[in-house]
């Protein structure tokens, strides 16, 4: 018989007895006050909320009045400044007509009229992927994302194995994953309460290897940077480098 | 007894009827003994009574209950200072069991993430998609855990048999 069949058989026999059910029932009821549900229901329009709203409205009113007074006082100066600015703008436009446009960025050296997008676009193969609720969200077009997602099992497994081999009870979060020159770079950050709180990951109390979303940021100390490479023979990924940030 | 108390009692009875065994097994697979598993079920019901969460359907209710009993059980395990001591206690408990329960002793030695997936798939007969929803994991992660958990269970059970 297979181990999983034995497991099913043995576990199916594990049931709560009638006595245990009664014990649990009475224990649970004793632990909770009779009016607990009502006590927990907070009225939406409570006194504190109304006071805070009123205070906020007063603050807004004071701010509006102050801005109005200031704008009235300085309106005379502004008119003078406007007329001066208009004169400057006209002279600048005239100057521009005389001089042809010249590219200033080295990456736009041929004087291309299109704006230089290199600052915001992914550079080369160094692409950033986010992982949200287990599915890969990419900054790249969908086709790229899909091909990366199909690899997920092959890279996720060795990363998980690595974490298990560390034998650290409080484990790591898979924080960032990227692909560069055919290798996969994974960054794992320690799963600590303050990080979980920062990432609003309060559901993940068990601190297994988690997949959460995150912006590329300063990597905290204790983070592990892994590089995985595909083994041409088996087609599977294996870890070729692991570095811990102190 | 006032009407709200009666209502609370009815609710607890319904939950115990519908999910009692599931919650007990889930906790048992983590804490390894029936007394603690029963306590974890009770704690879960206390949380349910205190928070009185409003669920759109039964699936969400089940998901919430599984999550809470699992977290409670994991927290109990972590609260104990020495995990090795717990394992030795589990071993002592298993000595008195019937030989057929050897597989459960093997289950207790697996990492928690595999226990939950194996239990929900093989014992509670959930689909991979349902497990993914309950545990808030991707389908591929559940499949992977199922595969590795199954392999680990078989391997360790074989080793145990050879030793026996």
Tab-separated table of C-alpha atoms in Angstrom:
chain	number	residue	atom	x	y	z
A	1	UNK	CA	0.000	0.000	0.000
A	2	UNK	CA	1.285	3.473	-0.846
A	3	UNK	CA	2.310	5.813	1.954
A	4	UNK	CA	-0.363	8.340	0.964
A	5	UNK	CA	-3.075	5.657	1.127
A	6	UNK	CA	-1.861	4.631	4.555
A	7	UNK	CA	-1.932	8.268	5.577
A	8	UNK	CA	-5.511	8.617	4.386
A	9	UNK	CA	-6.550	5.488	6.224
A	10	UNK	CA	-4.831	6.412	9.478
A	11	UNK	CA	-5.872	10.070	9.434
A	12	UNK	CA	-9.507	9.306	8.580
A	13	UNK	CA	-9.721	7.464	11.875
A	14	UNK	CA	-8.658	10.581	13.766
A	15	UNK	CA	-11.949	12.197	14.723
A	16	UNK	CA	-13.285	14.259	17.539
A	17	UNK	CA	-15.218	12.063	19.951
A	18	UNK	CA	-18.624	13.173	21.192
A	19	UNK	CA	-17.110	13.860	24.614
A	20	UNK	CA	-14.372	15.982	23.052
A	21	UNK	CA	-16.967	17.950	21.081
A	22	UNK	CA	-18.926	18.714	24.238
A	23	UNK	CA	-15.732	19.686	26.053
A	24	UNK	CA	-14.726	22.031	23.254
A	25	UNK	CA	-18.211	23.502	23.037
A	26	UNK	CA	-18.491	24.267	26.736
A	27	UNK	CA	-14.878	25.484	26.911
A	28	UNK	CA	-15.356	27.862	23.995
A	29	UNK	CA	-18.616	29.266	25.370
A	30	UNK	CA	-17.090	29.772	28.822
A	31	UNK	CA	-14.160	31.698	27.330
A	32	UNK	CA	-16.349	34.247	25.579
A	33	UNK	CA	-18.737	36.694	27.280
A	34	UNK	CA	-22.372	36.242	26.342
A	35	UNK	CA	-22.647	39.639	24.680
A	36	UNK	CA	-19.297	39.447	22.878
A	37	UNK	CA	-20.633	39.834	19.327
A	38	UNK	CA	-22.566	42.973	20.218
A	39	UNK	CA	-19.590	44.401	22.088
A	40	UNK	CA	-17.405	44.027	19.041
A	41	UNK	CA	-19.734	45.799	16.675
A	42	UNK	CA	-18.560	49.387	16.671
A	43	UNK	CA	-21.055	52.019	15.577
A	44	UNK	CA	-19.950	53.709	12.381
A	45	UNK	CA	-20.882	57.226	13.467
A	46	UNK	CA	-19.406	57.334	16.926
A	47	UNK	CA	-18.692	60.497	18.873
A	48	UNK	CA	-14.944	60.398	18.339
A	49	UNK	CA	-15.370	60.146	14.567
A	50	UNK	CA	-17.741	63.124	14.472
A	51	UNK	CA	-15.329	65.195	16.578
A	52	UNK	CA	-12.427	64.342	14.307
A	53	UNK	CA	-14.415	65.230	11.200
A	54	UNK	CA	-15.466	68.566	12.711
A	55	UNK	CA	-11.873	69.345	13.663
A	56	UNK	CA	-10.697	68.500	10.138
A	57	UNK	CA	-13.369	70.737	8.576
A	58	UNK	CA	-12.327	73.673	10.820
A	59	UNK	CA	-8.667	73.203	9.887
A	60	UNK	CA	-9.557	73.202	6.171
A	61	UNK	CA	-11.612	76.381	6.578
A	62	UNK	CA	-8.764	78.196	8.350
A	63	UNK	CA	-6.347	77.090	5.612
A	64	UNK	CA	-8.637	78.330	2.823
A	65	UNK	CA	-9.055	81.740	4.503
A	66	UNK	CA	-5.287	82.048	5.018
A	67	UNK	CA	-4.555	81.205	1.384
A	68	UNK	CA	-7.171	83.730	0.211
A	69	UNK	CA	-5.692	86.514	2.383
A	70	UNK	CA	-2.166	85.778	1.212
A	71	UNK	CA	-3.184	85.715	-2.460
A	72	UNK	CA	-4.998	89.086	-2.040
A	73	UNK	CA	-1.942	90.676	-0.410
A	74	UNK	CA	0.479	89.493	-3.064
A	75	UNK	CA	-1.826	89.987	-6.065
A	76	UNK	CA	-0.260	93.401	-6.825
A	77	UNK	CA	3.290	91.938	-6.929
A	78	UNK	CA	2.100	89.001	-9.046
A	79	UNK	CA	0.705	91.226	-11.779
A	80	UNK	CA	4.095	92.917	-12.126
A	81	UNK	CA	5.887	89.595	-12.165
A	82	UNK	CA	3.518	88.224	-14.844
A	83	UNK	CA	4.192	91.064	-17.217
A	84	UNK	CA	7.932	90.641	-16.735
A	85	UNK	CA	7.708	86.867	-17.335
A	86	UNK	CA	5.733	87.368	-20.532
A	87	UNK	CA	8.486	89.584	-21.911
A	88	UNK	CA	11.137	86.962	-21.050
A	89	UNK	CA	9.109	84.180	-22.702
A	90	UNK	CA	8.724	86.090	-25.953
A	91	UNK	CA	12.463	86.755	-26.164
A	92	UNK	CA	13.224	83.062	-25.415
A	93	UNK	CA	10.913	81.843	-28.198
A	94	UNK	CA	12.533	84.196	-30.661
A	95	UNK	CA	15.984	82.871	-29.666
A	96	UNK	CA	14.863	79.215	-30.145
A	97	UNK	CA	13.667	79.858	-33.697
A	98	UNK	CA	17.137	81.055	-34.587
A	99	UNK	CA	19.003	78.004	-33.045
A	100	UNK	CA	18.332	74.350	-34.200
A	101	UNK	CA	17.711	71.754	-31.434
A	102	UNK	CA	20.806	69.904	-30.175
A	103	UNK	CA	20.788	66.633	-28.197
A	104	UNK	CA	22.354	66.966	-24.793
A	105	UNK	CA	22.287	63.316	-23.635
A	106	UNK	CA	25.051	60.972	-24.853
A	107	UNK	CA	22.387	58.305	-25.463
A	108	UNK	CA	20.497	60.703	-27.709
A	109	UNK	CA	23.577	61.913	-29.533
A	110	UNK	CA	22.084	61.838	-33.010
A	111	UNK	CA	19.610	64.515	-32.097
A	112	UNK	CA	16.554	62.265	-32.254
A	113	UNK	CA	13.366	64.235	-31.691
A	114	UNK	CA	11.884	61.524	-29.449
A	115	UNK	CA	12.494	61.896	-25.727
A	116	UNK	CA	15.164	59.735	-24.116
A	117	UNK	CA	13.315	56.897	-22.348
A	118	UNK	CA	16.353	54.977	-21.195
A	119	UNK	CA	15.984	56.045	-17.589
A	120	UNK	CA	12.640	54.376	-17.117
A	121	UNK	CA	12.929	51.367	-19.427
A	122	UNK	CA	14.465	48.063	-18.294
A	123	UNK	CA	18.161	48.001	-19.103
A	124	UNK	CA	19.220	45.140	-21.363
A	125	UNK	CA	18.331	41.787	-19.863
A	126	UNK	CA	18.349	43.053	-16.306
A	127	UNK	CA	14.617	42.890	-15.820
A	128	UNK	CA	12.646	43.193	-12.692
A	129	UNK	CA	9.721	40.984	-11.883
A	130	UNK	CA	7.374	41.194	-8.977
A	131	UNK	CA	5.526	38.299	-7.464
A	132	UNK	CA	2.062	38.941	-6.169
A	133	UNK	CA	-0.109	36.235	-4.644
A	134	UNK	CA	1.899	33.542	-6.341
A	135	UNK	CA	1.647	34.848	-9.885
A	136	UNK	CA	4.373	36.774	-11.590
A	137	UNK	CA	3.630	40.387	-12.375
A	138	UNK	CA	6.155	41.739	-14.811
A	139	UNK	CA	7.143	45.186	-15.936
A	140	UNK	CA	7.694	43.637	-19.372
A	141	UNK	CA	5.143	42.796	-22.074
A	142	UNK	CA	2.822	39.895	-21.348
A	143	UNK	CA	4.597	37.417	-23.606
A	144	UNK	CA	7.842	37.815	-21.642
A	145	UNK	CA	5.994	37.490	-18.380
A	146	UNK	CA	4.267	34.311	-19.511
A	147	UNK	CA	7.517	32.642	-20.551
A	148	UNK	CA	9.039	33.556	-17.216
A	149	UNK	CA	6.053	32.268	-15.316
A	150	UNK	CA	6.342	28.885	-17.013
A	151	UNK	CA	9.780	28.601	-15.447
A	152	UNK	CA	8.469	29.273	-11.984
A	153	UNK	CA	8.455	25.667	-10.780
A	154	UNK	CA	11.960	25.022	-11.981
A	155	UNK	CA	13.501	27.977	-10.165
A	156	UNK	CA	11.233	27.968	-7.151
A	157	UNK	CA	12.066	24.400	-6.187
A	158	UNK	CA	15.850	24.812	-5.771
A	159	UNK	CA	15.292	28.060	-3.882
A	160	UNK	CA	12.973	26.277	-1.485
A	161	UNK	CA	15.432	23.422	-1.116
A	162	UNK	CA	18.165	25.897	-0.290
A	163	UNK	CA	16.037	27.476	2.438
A	164	UNK	CA	15.222	24.084	3.909
A	165	UNK	CA	18.894	23.156	3.988
A	166	UNK	CA	19.595	26.269	6.048
A	167	UNK	CA	17.548	24.718	8.858
A	168	UNK	CA	16.508	28.121	10.146
A	169	UNK	CA	13.060	27.957	11.783
A	170	UNK	CA	12.181	31.587	10.980
A	171	UNK	CA	12.658	31.552	7.294
A	172	UNK	CA	12.829	33.951	4.378
A	173	UNK	CA	10.648	35.863	1.992
A	174	UNK	CA	11.326	35.624	-1.710
A	175	UNK	CA	11.506	39.367	-2.160
A	176	UNK	CA	12.748	39.949	-5.661
A	177	UNK	CA	13.413	37.800	-8.679
A	178	UNK	CA	15.045	38.858	-11.913
A	179	UNK	CA	16.645	37.308	-14.962
A	180	UNK	CA	19.990	38.370	-16.374
A	181	UNK	CA	22.031	36.754	-19.151
A	182	UNK	CA	20.143	33.473	-18.833
A	183	UNK	CA	20.615	33.205	-15.078
A	184	UNK	CA	18.048	33.898	-12.412
A	185	UNK	CA	18.814	36.165	-9.479
A	186	UNK	CA	16.682	35.735	-6.391
A	187	UNK	CA	16.829	37.887	-3.282
A	188	UNK	CA	15.520	36.483	-0.039
A	189	UNK	CA	14.995	38.690	2.983
A	190	UNK	CA	14.669	37.469	6.563
A	191	UNK	CA	11.083	36.930	7.576
A	192	UNK	CA	10.963	39.192	10.616
A	193	UNK	CA	7.965	40.856	12.256
A	194	UNK	CA	8.955	44.409	11.262
A	195	UNK	CA	9.440	43.413	7.624
A	196	UNK	CA	6.140	41.545	7.599
A	197	UNK	CA	4.455	44.570	9.090
A	198	UNK	CA	6.077	46.888	6.557
A	199	UNK	CA	4.883	44.672	3.710
A	200	UNK	CA	1.448	44.374	5.302
A	201	UNK	CA	1.909	40.618	5.277
A	202	UNK	CA	0.308	39.947	8.634
A	203	UNK	CA	-1.394	36.864	7.234
A	204	UNK	CA	1.943	35.171	6.763
A	205	UNK	CA	2.601	34.320	10.359
A	206	UNK	CA	4.110	30.948	9.604
A	207	UNK	CA	7.169	32.486	7.932
A	208	UNK	CA	7.690	29.836	5.292
A	209	UNK	CA	9.329	30.798	2.073
A	210	UNK	CA	6.824	33.364	0.944
A	211	UNK	CA	6.059	35.107	-2.252
A	212	UNK	CA	5.181	38.737	-1.715
A	213	UNK	CA	5.239	41.806	-3.843
A	214	UNK	CA	7.746	44.520	-3.270
A	215	UNK	CA	9.510	47.415	-4.876
A	216	UNK	CA	13.248	47.112	-5.446
A	217	UNK	CA	14.690	48.946	-2.475
A	218	UNK	CA	17.529	48.906	-0.013
A	219	UNK	CA	18.135	45.267	0.765
A	220	UNK	CA	18.143	44.672	4.538
A	221	UNK	CA	21.060	42.974	6.269
A	222	UNK	CA	20.682	39.233	6.489
A	223	UNK	CA	19.306	39.085	2.967
A	224	UNK	CA	20.529	36.242	0.796
A	225	UNK	CA	21.250	36.782	-2.853
A	226	UNK	CA	21.051	33.625	-4.962
A	227	UNK	CA	22.045	33.052	-8.558
A	228	UNK	CA	20.530	30.105	-10.373
A	229	UNK	CA	21.720	28.663	-13.656
A	230	UNK	CA	19.990	26.210	-15.923
A	231	UNK	CA	21.673	22.831	-16.169
A	232	UNK	CA	21.771	22.051	-19.930
A	233	UNK	CA	21.622	18.285	-19.324
A	234	UNK	CA	18.548	18.143	-17.092
A	235	UNK	CA	17.033	21.496	-18.034
A	236	UNK	CA	16.585	22.228	-14.334
A	237	UNK	CA	17.862	25.244	-12.465
A	238	UNK	CA	20.539	24.886	-9.795
A	239	UNK	CA	22.049	27.398	-7.398
A	240	UNK	CA	25.551	28.435	-8.465
A	241	UNK	CA	26.068	31.281	-6.007
A	242	UNK	CA	24.704	32.256	-2.620
A	243	UNK	CA	25.767	35.393	-0.826
A	244	UNK	CA	24.560	36.717	2.506
A	245	UNK	CA	24.507	40.467	3.117
A	246	UNK	CA	25.851	41.434	6.537
B	1	UNK	CA	-29.907	31.089	29.070
B	2	UNK	CA	-30.450	34.253	27.054
B	3	UNK	CA	-31.210	34.184	23.293
B	4	UNK	CA	-27.756	35.418	22.230
B	5	UNK	CA	-26.127	32.601	24.223
B	6	UNK	CA	-28.377	30.076	22.530
B	7	UNK	CA	-27.444	31.540	19.171
B	8	UNK	CA	-23.742	31.274	20.028
B	9	UNK	CA	-24.174	27.666	21.101
B	10	UNK	CA	-26.012	26.810	17.883
B	11	UNK	CA	-23.252	28.412	15.831
B	12	UNK	CA	-20.503	26.534	17.651
B	13	UNK	CA	-22.392	23.260	17.268
B	14	UNK	CA	-22.794	23.879	13.549
B	15	UNK	CA	-19.105	24.613	13.087
B	16	UNK	CA	-18.095	21.575	15.094
B	17	UNK	CA	-20.481	19.445	13.064
B	18	UNK	CA	-19.274	20.755	9.699
B	19	UNK	CA	-15.584	21.342	10.281
B	20	UNK	CA	-14.718	19.792	13.657
B	21	UNK	CA	-12.861	16.776	12.266
B	22	UNK	CA	-11.089	18.827	9.598
B	23	UNK	CA	-9.839	21.360	12.155
B	24	UNK	CA	-8.840	18.622	14.580
B	25	UNK	CA	-6.844	16.718	11.955
B	26	UNK	CA	-5.207	19.877	10.691
B	27	UNK	CA	-4.073	20.735	14.205
B	28	UNK	CA	-3.160	17.131	15.053
B	29	UNK	CA	-0.849	16.956	12.055
B	30	UNK	CA	1.052	19.953	13.451
B	31	UNK	CA	0.959	19.575	17.246
B	32	UNK	CA	1.146	15.783	17.245
B	33	UNK	CA	-1.129	14.951	20.164
B	34	UNK	CA	-4.878	14.864	20.606
B	35	UNK	CA	-5.088	16.966	23.793
B	36	UNK	CA	-3.313	19.941	22.216
B	37	UNK	CA	-5.211	19.484	18.959
B	38	UNK	CA	-8.518	19.698	20.851
B	39	UNK	CA	-7.293	22.838	22.618
B	40	UNK	CA	-6.420	24.391	19.263
B	41	UNK	CA	-9.905	23.653	17.925
B	42	UNK	CA	-11.354	25.274	21.031
B	43	UNK	CA	-9.116	28.338	20.643
B	44	UNK	CA	-10.243	28.639	17.038
B	45	UNK	CA	-13.873	28.621	18.107
B	46	UNK	CA	-13.152	31.224	20.784
B	47	UNK	CA	-11.605	33.460	18.104
B	48	UNK	CA	-14.628	32.870	15.901
B	49	UNK	CA	-17.017	33.792	18.743
B	50	UNK	CA	-14.997	36.867	19.694
B	51	UNK	CA	-14.659	38.250	16.198
B	52	UNK	CA	-17.935	36.978	14.730
B	53	UNK	CA	-16.609	37.389	11.199
B	54	UNK	CA	-19.142	37.776	8.425
B	55	UNK	CA	-18.472	35.439	5.482
B	56	UNK	CA	-20.060	35.677	2.042
B	57	UNK	CA	-20.196	31.873	1.746
B	58	UNK	CA	-19.163	28.603	3.375
B	59	UNK	CA	-15.947	28.376	1.379
B	60	UNK	CA	-14.690	31.602	2.938
B	61	UNK	CA	-15.747	30.448	6.361
B	62	UNK	CA	-13.858	27.171	5.942
B	63	UNK	CA	-10.815	29.014	4.628
B	64	UNK	CA	-10.806	31.315	7.650
B	65	UNK	CA	-11.213	28.477	10.140
B	66	UNK	CA	-8.406	26.416	8.566
B	67	UNK	CA	-6.114	29.432	8.590
B	68	UNK	CA	-6.813	30.209	12.244
B	69	UNK	CA	-6.425	26.636	13.501
B	70	UNK	CA	-3.209	26.291	11.535
B	71	UNK	CA	-1.776	29.543	12.863
B	72	UNK	CA	-2.810	28.666	16.419
B	73	UNK	CA	-1.150	25.268	16.128
B	74	UNK	CA	2.031	26.706	14.634
B	75	UNK	CA	2.182	29.343	17.365
B	76	UNK	CA	1.796	26.656	20.023
B	77	UNK	CA	4.700	24.763	18.524
B	78	UNK	CA	6.858	27.903	18.461
B	79	UNK	CA	5.976	28.847	22.009
B	80	UNK	CA	7.566	25.712	23.270
B	81	UNK	CA	11.162	26.331	23.990
B	82	UNK	CA	12.731	23.178	22.707
B	83	UNK	CA	11.421	21.587	19.562
B	84	UNK	CA	13.477	18.457	20.076
B	85	UNK	CA	11.718	17.915	23.371
B	86	UNK	CA	8.369	18.005	21.574
B	87	UNK	CA	9.527	15.495	19.010
B	88	UNK	CA	10.672	13.170	21.761
B	89	UNK	CA	7.283	13.566	23.463
B	90	UNK	CA	5.579	12.716	20.177
B	91	UNK	CA	7.781	9.666	19.879
B	92	UNK	CA	6.745	8.580	23.383
B	93	UNK	CA	3.079	8.980	22.469
B	94	UNK	CA	3.519	6.934	19.316
B	95	UNK	CA	5.015	3.973	21.169
B	96	UNK	CA	1.662	3.144	22.663
B	97	UNK	CA	-0.186	3.304	19.351
B	98	UNK	CA	-1.269	0.563	17.043
B	99	UNK	CA	1.357	-0.347	14.420
B	100	UNK	CA	-0.882	1.015	11.618
B	101	UNK	CA	-0.367	4.521	13.016
B	102	UNK	CA	3.299	4.474	12.080
B	103	UNK	CA	2.498	6.608	9.080
B	104	UNK	CA	1.288	9.393	11.369
B	105	UNK	CA	4.603	9.403	13.175
B	106	UNK	CA	6.242	9.881	9.798
B	107	UNK	CA	3.802	12.690	9.010
B	108	UNK	CA	4.786	14.531	12.216
B	109	UNK	CA	8.412	14.614	11.080
B	110	UNK	CA	7.587	16.422	7.821
B	111	UNK	CA	7.860	20.222	7.533
B	112	UNK	CA	4.540	21.904	8.369
B	113	UNK	CA	3.937	23.159	4.856
B	114	UNK	CA	3.845	19.584	3.516
B	115	UNK	CA	1.625	18.293	6.298
B	116	UNK	CA	-1.151	20.738	5.479
B	117	UNK	CA	-1.091	20.039	1.753
B	118	UNK	CA	-0.970	16.238	2.177
B	119	UNK	CA	-3.767	16.314	4.734
B	120	UNK	CA	-6.076	18.487	2.664
B	121	UNK	CA	-5.437	16.548	-0.554
B	122	UNK	CA	-5.405	12.924	0.597
B	123	UNK	CA	-7.590	12.969	3.693
B	124	UNK	CA	-10.025	15.831	3.121
B	125	UNK	CA	-9.972	15.254	-0.673
B	126	UNK	CA	-9.644	18.898	-1.638
B	127	UNK	CA	-8.615	19.776	-5.181
B	128	UNK	CA	-5.284	21.485	-5.782
B	129	UNK	CA	-7.144	24.702	-6.611
B	130	UNK	CA	-9.128	24.555	-3.356
B	131	UNK	CA	-5.944	24.005	-1.348
B	132	UNK	CA	-4.328	26.958	-3.106
B	133	UNK	CA	-7.281	29.121	-2.068
B	134	UNK	CA	-7.328	27.893	1.531
B	135	UNK	CA	-3.578	28.245	2.058
B	136	UNK	CA	-3.251	31.391	-0.076
B	137	UNK	CA	-0.598	29.837	-2.275
B	138	UNK	CA	-0.271	29.559	-6.024
B	139	UNK	CA	-1.514	26.373	-7.714
B	140	UNK	CA	2.025	25.595	-8.880
B	141	UNK	CA	3.379	25.986	-5.336
B	142	UNK	CA	0.693	23.595	-4.031
B	143	UNK	CA	1.483	21.054	-6.758
B	144	UNK	CA	5.152	21.276	-5.933
B	145	UNK	CA	4.547	20.846	-2.215
B	146	UNK	CA	2.263	17.922	-2.875
B	147	UNK	CA	4.912	16.238	-5.013
B	148	UNK	CA	7.729	16.832	-2.562
B	149	UNK	CA	5.589	16.025	0.475
B	150	UNK	CA	4.488	12.729	-1.087
B	151	UNK	CA	8.077	11.805	-1.930
B	152	UNK	CA	9.284	12.723	1.539
B	153	UNK	CA	6.474	10.783	3.209
B	154	UNK	CA	7.167	7.643	1.131
B	155	UNK	CA	10.893	7.866	1.624
B	156	UNK	CA	10.712	8.338	5.382
B	157	UNK	CA	8.075	5.643	5.752
B	158	UNK	CA	10.288	3.196	3.847
B	159	UNK	CA	13.216	4.091	6.089
B	160	UNK	CA	11.049	3.579	9.156
B	161	UNK	CA	9.926	0.165	7.931
B	162	UNK	CA	13.515	-0.874	7.242
B	163	UNK	CA	14.520	0.224	10.708
B	164	UNK	CA	11.540	-1.618	12.205
